[in-house]
């Protein structure tokens, strides 16, 4: 309808996550909770950087982050960005759960996903990081173009 604000849905964010080099889908918790990891699936040492969920009927995404970026986003978007709802207390500084209701702009969410990917990739073994760094240079240009296209649609 005219005047309606459009924002990306969970599937669009999931697709964006899966465009990252060596990103893959996994279901370590339950079949209805897709998790995106970075790494080599055959080695099963992938690191979670995004998790899609529906909480009380509302779509959300939980993203890995640094404690500093977690605090920044929580203060910038109070109530819309909260500590990872499913995380034990020791992990809460490293994950944020974000409402996908338009209260956080899409371009900001895409930056948060990019950051989550980078933080998770940095925790991989050096050999896997080296493999990713070559693929990441090519993917950066591609992701920037896709982000621009998604923003304009």
mmCIF file of C-alpha atoms in Angstrom:
data_model
loop_
_atom_site.group_PDB
_atom_site.id
_atom_site.type_symbol
_atom_site.label_atom_id
_atom_site.label_comp_id
_atom_site.label_asym_id
_atom_site.label_seq_id
_atom_site.Cartn_x
_atom_site.Cartn_y
_atom_site.Cartn_z
ATOM 1 C CA UNK A 1 0.000 0.000 0.000
ATOM 2 C CA UNK A 2 1.000 3.586 -0.550
ATOM 3 C CA UNK A 3 3.053 5.065 2.290
ATOM 4 C CA UNK A 4 3.819 1.623 3.778
ATOM 5 C CA UNK A 5 7.414 1.221 4.898
ATOM 6 C CA UNK A 6 9.022 -1.865 3.417
ATOM 7 C CA UNK A 7 11.832 -3.669 5.136
ATOM 8 C CA UNK A 8 13.692 -6.887 4.549
ATOM 9 C CA UNK A 9 12.254 -10.104 5.914
ATOM 10 C CA UNK A 10 13.966 -13.032 7.613
ATOM 11 C CA UNK A 11 14.466 -14.964 4.378
ATOM 12 C CA UNK A 12 16.147 -11.972 2.710
ATOM 13 C CA UNK A 13 18.529 -11.628 5.640
ATOM 14 C CA UNK A 14 19.212 -15.362 5.558
ATOM 15 C CA UNK A 15 19.994 -15.136 1.832
ATOM 16 C CA UNK A 16 22.358 -12.211 2.501
ATOM 17 C CA UNK A 17 24.177 -14.233 5.185
ATOM 18 C CA UNK A 18 24.552 -17.219 2.883
ATOM 19 C CA UNK A 19 26.223 -15.060 0.206
ATOM 20 C CA UNK A 20 29.260 -14.674 2.448
ATOM 21 C CA UNK A 21 32.336 -16.767 1.549
ATOM 22 C CA UNK A 22 32.214 -20.216 3.198
ATOM 23 C CA UNK A 23 28.882 -19.467 4.901
ATOM 24 C CA UNK A 24 26.572 -22.437 5.282
ATOM 25 C CA UNK A 25 23.263 -23.331 6.866
ATOM 26 C CA UNK A 26 23.053 -25.612 9.883
ATOM 27 C CA UNK A 27 20.373 -26.663 12.380
ATOM 28 C CA UNK A 28 22.258 -27.511 15.594
ATOM 29 C CA UNK A 29 19.413 -26.569 17.942
ATOM 30 C CA UNK A 30 16.131 -27.558 16.280
ATOM 31 C CA UNK A 31 14.680 -27.870 12.772
ATOM 32 C CA UNK A 32 12.851 -24.521 12.972
ATOM 33 C CA UNK A 33 15.944 -22.528 13.990
ATOM 34 C CA UNK A 34 18.293 -21.966 11.041
ATOM 35 C CA UNK A 35 21.830 -21.024 11.974
ATOM 36 C CA UNK A 36 24.412 -19.600 9.577
ATOM 37 C CA UNK A 37 28.019 -20.558 10.207
ATOM 38 C CA UNK A 38 31.283 -19.652 8.542
ATOM 39 C CA UNK A 39 33.901 -22.324 8.000
ATOM 40 C CA UNK A 40 34.319 -25.672 6.311
ATOM 41 C CA UNK A 41 31.222 -27.828 6.918
ATOM 42 C CA UNK A 42 33.128 -31.117 6.566
ATOM 43 C CA UNK A 43 35.427 -30.079 9.430
ATOM 44 C CA UNK A 44 32.461 -29.185 11.665
ATOM 45 C CA UNK A 45 34.422 -26.328 13.202
ATOM 46 C CA UNK A 46 32.261 -23.604 11.752
ATOM 47 C CA UNK A 47 31.462 -20.569 13.853
ATOM 48 C CA UNK A 48 27.922 -19.281 14.245
ATOM 49 C CA UNK A 49 27.466 -15.699 13.099
ATOM 50 C CA UNK A 50 23.677 -15.524 12.622
ATOM 51 C CA UNK A 51 20.636 -17.351 13.901
ATOM 52 C CA UNK A 52 17.081 -16.812 12.690
ATOM 53 C CA UNK A 53 14.237 -17.283 15.118
ATOM 54 C CA UNK A 54 10.660 -16.373 15.873
ATOM 55 C CA UNK A 55 10.078 -15.301 19.447
ATOM 56 C CA UNK A 56 6.527 -14.720 20.640
ATOM 57 C CA UNK A 57 5.424 -14.550 17.010
ATOM 58 C CA UNK A 58 7.997 -11.907 16.042
ATOM 59 C CA UNK A 59 10.858 -12.583 13.591
ATOM 60 C CA UNK A 60 14.312 -11.916 14.983
ATOM 61 C CA UNK A 61 17.954 -12.506 14.143
ATOM 62 C CA UNK A 62 20.707 -13.161 16.670
ATOM 63 C CA UNK A 63 24.129 -11.944 15.551
ATOM 64 C CA UNK A 64 27.642 -12.454 16.867
ATOM 65 C CA UNK A 65 29.451 -9.230 17.812
ATOM 66 C CA UNK A 66 32.226 -7.788 19.899
ATOM 67 C CA UNK A 67 31.270 -6.639 23.398
ATOM 68 C CA UNK A 68 31.910 -3.026 22.304
ATOM 69 C CA UNK A 69 29.647 -3.215 19.248
ATOM 70 C CA UNK A 70 27.005 -5.076 21.268
ATOM 71 C CA UNK A 71 26.822 -2.233 23.780
ATOM 72 C CA UNK A 72 26.789 0.388 21.019
ATOM 73 C CA UNK A 73 23.862 -1.189 19.151
ATOM 74 C CA UNK A 74 21.904 -1.862 22.350
ATOM 75 C CA UNK A 75 22.217 1.809 23.333
ATOM 76 C CA UNK A 76 21.412 3.026 19.810
ATOM 77 C CA UNK A 77 18.300 0.795 19.459
ATOM 78 C CA UNK A 78 16.994 0.110 22.985
ATOM 79 C CA UNK A 79 14.346 -2.596 23.039
ATOM 80 C CA UNK A 80 15.016 -3.517 19.389
ATOM 81 C CA UNK A 81 18.553 -4.790 20.011
ATOM 82 C CA UNK A 82 18.937 -6.843 23.183
ATOM 83 C CA UNK A 83 21.464 -9.358 24.540
ATOM 84 C CA UNK A 84 21.243 -12.735 22.771
ATOM 85 C CA UNK A 85 18.054 -14.148 24.250
ATOM 86 C CA UNK A 86 19.192 -17.790 24.125
ATOM 87 C CA UNK A 87 22.765 -17.248 25.317
ATOM 88 C CA UNK A 88 24.218 -18.155 28.695
ATOM 89 C CA UNK A 89 25.304 -15.103 30.711
ATOM 90 C CA UNK A 90 28.969 -15.525 29.760
ATOM 91 C CA UNK A 91 28.101 -15.272 26.036
ATOM 92 C CA UNK A 92 25.585 -12.398 26.224
ATOM 93 C CA UNK A 93 28.270 -9.733 25.575
ATOM 94 C CA UNK A 94 29.081 -11.529 22.283
ATOM 95 C CA UNK A 95 25.573 -11.838 20.775
ATOM 96 C CA UNK A 96 22.708 -9.447 20.089
ATOM 97 C CA UNK A 97 19.146 -10.395 19.206
ATOM 98 C CA UNK A 98 17.609 -7.884 16.790
ATOM 99 C CA UNK A 99 13.924 -7.330 15.974
ATOM 100 C CA UNK A 100 13.150 -7.569 12.269
ATOM 101 C CA UNK A 101 10.204 -5.184 12.433
ATOM 102 C CA UNK A 102 11.808 -2.202 10.707
ATOM 103 C CA UNK A 103 12.859 -0.505 13.952
ATOM 104 C CA UNK A 104 16.508 -1.040 12.956
ATOM 105 C CA UNK A 105 17.134 0.164 9.389
ATOM 106 C CA UNK A 106 18.023 -2.522 6.849
ATOM 107 C CA UNK A 107 21.362 -0.933 5.973
ATOM 108 C CA UNK A 108 22.318 -1.002 9.659
ATOM 109 C CA UNK A 109 21.263 -4.661 9.914
ATOM 110 C CA UNK A 110 23.376 -5.519 6.882
ATOM 111 C CA UNK A 111 26.375 -3.823 8.539
ATOM 112 C CA UNK A 112 25.652 -5.837 11.690
ATOM 113 C CA UNK A 113 25.629 -9.047 9.633
ATOM 114 C CA UNK A 114 28.921 -8.060 7.973
ATOM 115 C CA UNK A 115 30.411 -7.434 11.424
ATOM 116 C CA UNK A 116 29.029 -10.740 12.773
ATOM 117 C CA UNK A 117 30.615 -12.605 9.884
ATOM 118 C CA UNK A 118 33.983 -10.878 10.407
ATOM 119 C CA UNK A 119 33.970 -11.605 14.162
ATOM 120 C CA UNK A 120 33.096 -15.278 13.617
ATOM 121 C CA UNK A 121 35.622 -15.698 10.787
ATOM 122 C CA UNK A 122 38.367 -14.251 13.010
ATOM 123 C CA UNK A 123 37.772 -17.130 15.447
ATOM 124 C CA UNK A 124 38.422 -19.820 12.833
ATOM 125 C CA UNK A 125 41.732 -21.683 12.538
ATOM 126 C CA UNK A 126 44.383 -19.677 10.661
ATOM 127 C CA UNK A 127 44.334 -22.111 7.713
ATOM 128 C CA UNK A 128 40.599 -21.556 7.195
ATOM 129 C CA UNK A 129 41.013 -17.788 7.645
ATOM 130 C CA UNK A 130 43.634 -17.775 4.891
ATOM 131 C CA UNK A 131 41.236 -19.583 2.582
ATOM 132 C CA UNK A 132 38.495 -17.061 3.403
ATOM 133 C CA UNK A 133 40.659 -13.986 2.924
ATOM 134 C CA UNK A 134 41.185 -14.798 -0.754
ATOM 135 C CA UNK A 135 37.472 -15.415 -1.286
ATOM 136 C CA UNK A 136 36.462 -12.404 0.804
ATOM 137 C CA UNK A 137 38.193 -9.858 -1.426
ATOM 138 C CA UNK A 138 36.082 -11.045 -4.379
ATOM 139 C CA UNK A 139 32.910 -11.193 -2.290
ATOM 140 C CA UNK A 140 33.179 -7.647 -0.897
ATOM 141 C CA UNK A 141 32.490 -6.032 -4.261
ATOM 142 C CA UNK A 142 29.667 -8.464 -4.974
ATOM 143 C CA UNK A 143 28.033 -7.908 -1.541
ATOM 144 C CA UNK A 144 28.227 -4.120 -1.859
ATOM 145 C CA UNK A 145 26.394 -4.316 -5.182
ATOM 146 C CA UNK A 146 23.755 -6.692 -3.761
ATOM 147 C CA UNK A 147 23.246 -4.486 -0.701
ATOM 148 C CA UNK A 148 22.637 -1.491 -2.976
ATOM 149 C CA UNK A 149 20.184 -3.525 -5.073
ATOM 150 C CA UNK A 150 18.310 -4.781 -1.963
ATOM 151 C CA UNK A 151 18.070 -1.253 -0.583
ATOM 152 C CA UNK A 152 16.574 0.025 -3.832
ATOM 153 C CA UNK A 153 13.975 -2.757 -4.150
#
